[in-house]
Tab-separated table of C-alpha atoms in Angstrom:
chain	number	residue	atom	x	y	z
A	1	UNK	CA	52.669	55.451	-20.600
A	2	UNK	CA	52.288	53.493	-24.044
A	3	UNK	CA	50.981	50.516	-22.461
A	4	UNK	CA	48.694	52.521	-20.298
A	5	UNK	CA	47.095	53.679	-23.724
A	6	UNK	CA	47.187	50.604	-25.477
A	7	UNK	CA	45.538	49.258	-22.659
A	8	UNK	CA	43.214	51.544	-22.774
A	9	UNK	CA	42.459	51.514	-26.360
A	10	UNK	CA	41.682	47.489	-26.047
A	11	UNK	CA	39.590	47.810	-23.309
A	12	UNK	CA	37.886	50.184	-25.051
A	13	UNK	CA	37.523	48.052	-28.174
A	14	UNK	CA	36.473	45.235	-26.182
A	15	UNK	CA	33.243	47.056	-24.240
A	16	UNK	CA	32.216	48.465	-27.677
A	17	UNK	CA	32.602	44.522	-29.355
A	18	UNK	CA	29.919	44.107	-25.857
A	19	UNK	CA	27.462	46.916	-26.823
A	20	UNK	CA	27.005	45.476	-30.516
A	21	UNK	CA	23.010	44.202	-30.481
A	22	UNK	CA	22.754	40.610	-30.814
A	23	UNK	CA	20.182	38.269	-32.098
A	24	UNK	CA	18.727	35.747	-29.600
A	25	UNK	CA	16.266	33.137	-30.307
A	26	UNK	CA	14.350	31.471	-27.170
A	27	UNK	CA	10.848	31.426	-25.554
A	28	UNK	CA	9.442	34.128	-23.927
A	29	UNK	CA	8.957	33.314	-20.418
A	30	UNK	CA	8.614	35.412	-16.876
A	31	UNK	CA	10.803	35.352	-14.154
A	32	UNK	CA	8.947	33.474	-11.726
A	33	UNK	CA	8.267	30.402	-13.469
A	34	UNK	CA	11.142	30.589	-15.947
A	35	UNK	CA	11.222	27.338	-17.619
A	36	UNK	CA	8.817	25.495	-15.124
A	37	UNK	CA	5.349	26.657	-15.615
A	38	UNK	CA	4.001	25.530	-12.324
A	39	UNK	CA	0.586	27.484	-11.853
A	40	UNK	CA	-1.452	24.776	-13.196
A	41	UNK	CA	-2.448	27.228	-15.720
A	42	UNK	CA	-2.997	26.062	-19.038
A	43	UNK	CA	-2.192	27.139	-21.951
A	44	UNK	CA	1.563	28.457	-20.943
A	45	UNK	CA	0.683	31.757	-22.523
A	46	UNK	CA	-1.680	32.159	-19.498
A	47	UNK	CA	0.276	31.344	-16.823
A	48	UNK	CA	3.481	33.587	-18.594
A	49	UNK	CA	0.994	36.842	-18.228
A	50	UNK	CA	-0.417	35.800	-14.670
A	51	UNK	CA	2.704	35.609	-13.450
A	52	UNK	CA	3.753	39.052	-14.581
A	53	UNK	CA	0.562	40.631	-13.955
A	54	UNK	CA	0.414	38.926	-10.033
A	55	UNK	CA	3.352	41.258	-9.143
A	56	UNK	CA	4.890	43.253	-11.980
A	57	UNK	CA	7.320	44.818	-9.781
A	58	UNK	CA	8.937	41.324	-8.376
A	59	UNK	CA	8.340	39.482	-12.074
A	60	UNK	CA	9.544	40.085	-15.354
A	61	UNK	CA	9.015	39.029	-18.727
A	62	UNK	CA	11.852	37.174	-19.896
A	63	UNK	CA	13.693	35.251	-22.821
A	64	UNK	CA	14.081	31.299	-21.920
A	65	UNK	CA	17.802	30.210	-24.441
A	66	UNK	CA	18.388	27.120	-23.872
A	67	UNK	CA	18.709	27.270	-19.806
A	68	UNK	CA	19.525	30.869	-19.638
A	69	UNK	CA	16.885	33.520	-18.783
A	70	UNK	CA	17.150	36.556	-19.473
A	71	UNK	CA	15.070	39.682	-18.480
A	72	UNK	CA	13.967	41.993	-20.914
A	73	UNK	CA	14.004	45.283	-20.951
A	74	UNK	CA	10.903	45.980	-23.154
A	75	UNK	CA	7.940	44.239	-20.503
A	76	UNK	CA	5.415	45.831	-23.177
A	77	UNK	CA	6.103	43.754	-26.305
A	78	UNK	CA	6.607	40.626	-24.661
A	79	UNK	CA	2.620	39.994	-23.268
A	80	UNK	CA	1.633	39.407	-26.915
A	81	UNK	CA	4.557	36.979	-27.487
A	82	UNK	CA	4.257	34.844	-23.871
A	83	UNK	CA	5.084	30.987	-24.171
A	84	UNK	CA	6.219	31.438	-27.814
A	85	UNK	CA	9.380	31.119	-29.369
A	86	UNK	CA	10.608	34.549	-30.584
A	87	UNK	CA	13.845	36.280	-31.983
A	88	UNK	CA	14.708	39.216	-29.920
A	89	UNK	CA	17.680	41.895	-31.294
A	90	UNK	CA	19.005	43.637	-28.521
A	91	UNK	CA	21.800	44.396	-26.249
A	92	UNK	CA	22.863	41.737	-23.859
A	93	UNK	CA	24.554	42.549	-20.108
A	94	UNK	CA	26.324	39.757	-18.958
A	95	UNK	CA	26.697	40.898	-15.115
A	96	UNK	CA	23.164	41.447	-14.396
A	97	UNK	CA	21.153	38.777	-17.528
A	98	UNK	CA	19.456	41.893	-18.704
A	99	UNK	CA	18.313	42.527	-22.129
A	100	UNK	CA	18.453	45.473	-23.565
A	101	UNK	CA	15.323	44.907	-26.694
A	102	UNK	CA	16.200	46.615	-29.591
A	103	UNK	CA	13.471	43.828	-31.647
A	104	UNK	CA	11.258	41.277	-30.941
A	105	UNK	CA	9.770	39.647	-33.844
A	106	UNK	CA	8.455	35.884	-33.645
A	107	UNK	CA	10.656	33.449	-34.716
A	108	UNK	CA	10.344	31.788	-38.146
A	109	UNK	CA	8.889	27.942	-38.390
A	110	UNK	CA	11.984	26.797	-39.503
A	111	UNK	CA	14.315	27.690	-37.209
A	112	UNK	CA	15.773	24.581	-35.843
A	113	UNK	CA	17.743	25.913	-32.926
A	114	UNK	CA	17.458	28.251	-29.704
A	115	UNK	CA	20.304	30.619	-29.138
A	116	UNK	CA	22.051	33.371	-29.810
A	117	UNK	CA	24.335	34.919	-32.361
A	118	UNK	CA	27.521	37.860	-31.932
């Protein structure tokens, strides 16, 4: 019974250490193109918002880290970010790549790095 609680309790511990918002750093992007803007469209900001707008149900705004995309869970906020590179606080689920926005602010100058921090 005592490791049945103990197991418990770090299970527990563990999904709340997963629920703690994160900051992310990456390029706003959309789920069809991802990080291969292949409309022709130029600028990228263009094609980013075409892409959503062509079917909003089937495409997503999304954060591009590193190779990893991520759909967000705010698709408001994004539009005025699309093709730039942005910090977004939030909540991230593992199992399905979706992120929960808590933030999205754009991402200073000198930020050398995409990625994210726990």
């Amino acid at each position: 019974m005592n490791k049945f609680i103990s197991t418990l309790i770090f299970g527990a511990a563990l999904l709340a250490a997963a629920d703690k918002p994160q900051t992310f750093t990456g390029v706003i992007t959309d789920t069809m193109c991802g990080a291969k803007h292949t409309m022709g469209i130029t600028p990228d900001d263009k094609c980013v918002r075409e892409c959503v707008k062509m079917d909003p149900k089937k495409w997503k705004y999304a954060l591009l880290v590193g190779k990893d995309i991520y759909v967000l869970s705010d698709q408001q906020t994004p539009e005025k970010f699309a093709a730039q590179k942005v910090t977004v606080t939030g909540t991230l689920f593992e199992k399905t790549k979706v992120l929960k926005v808590d933030k999205i602010e754009a991402a200073p100058a000198a930020s050398g790095h995409a990625g994210h921090s726990h």
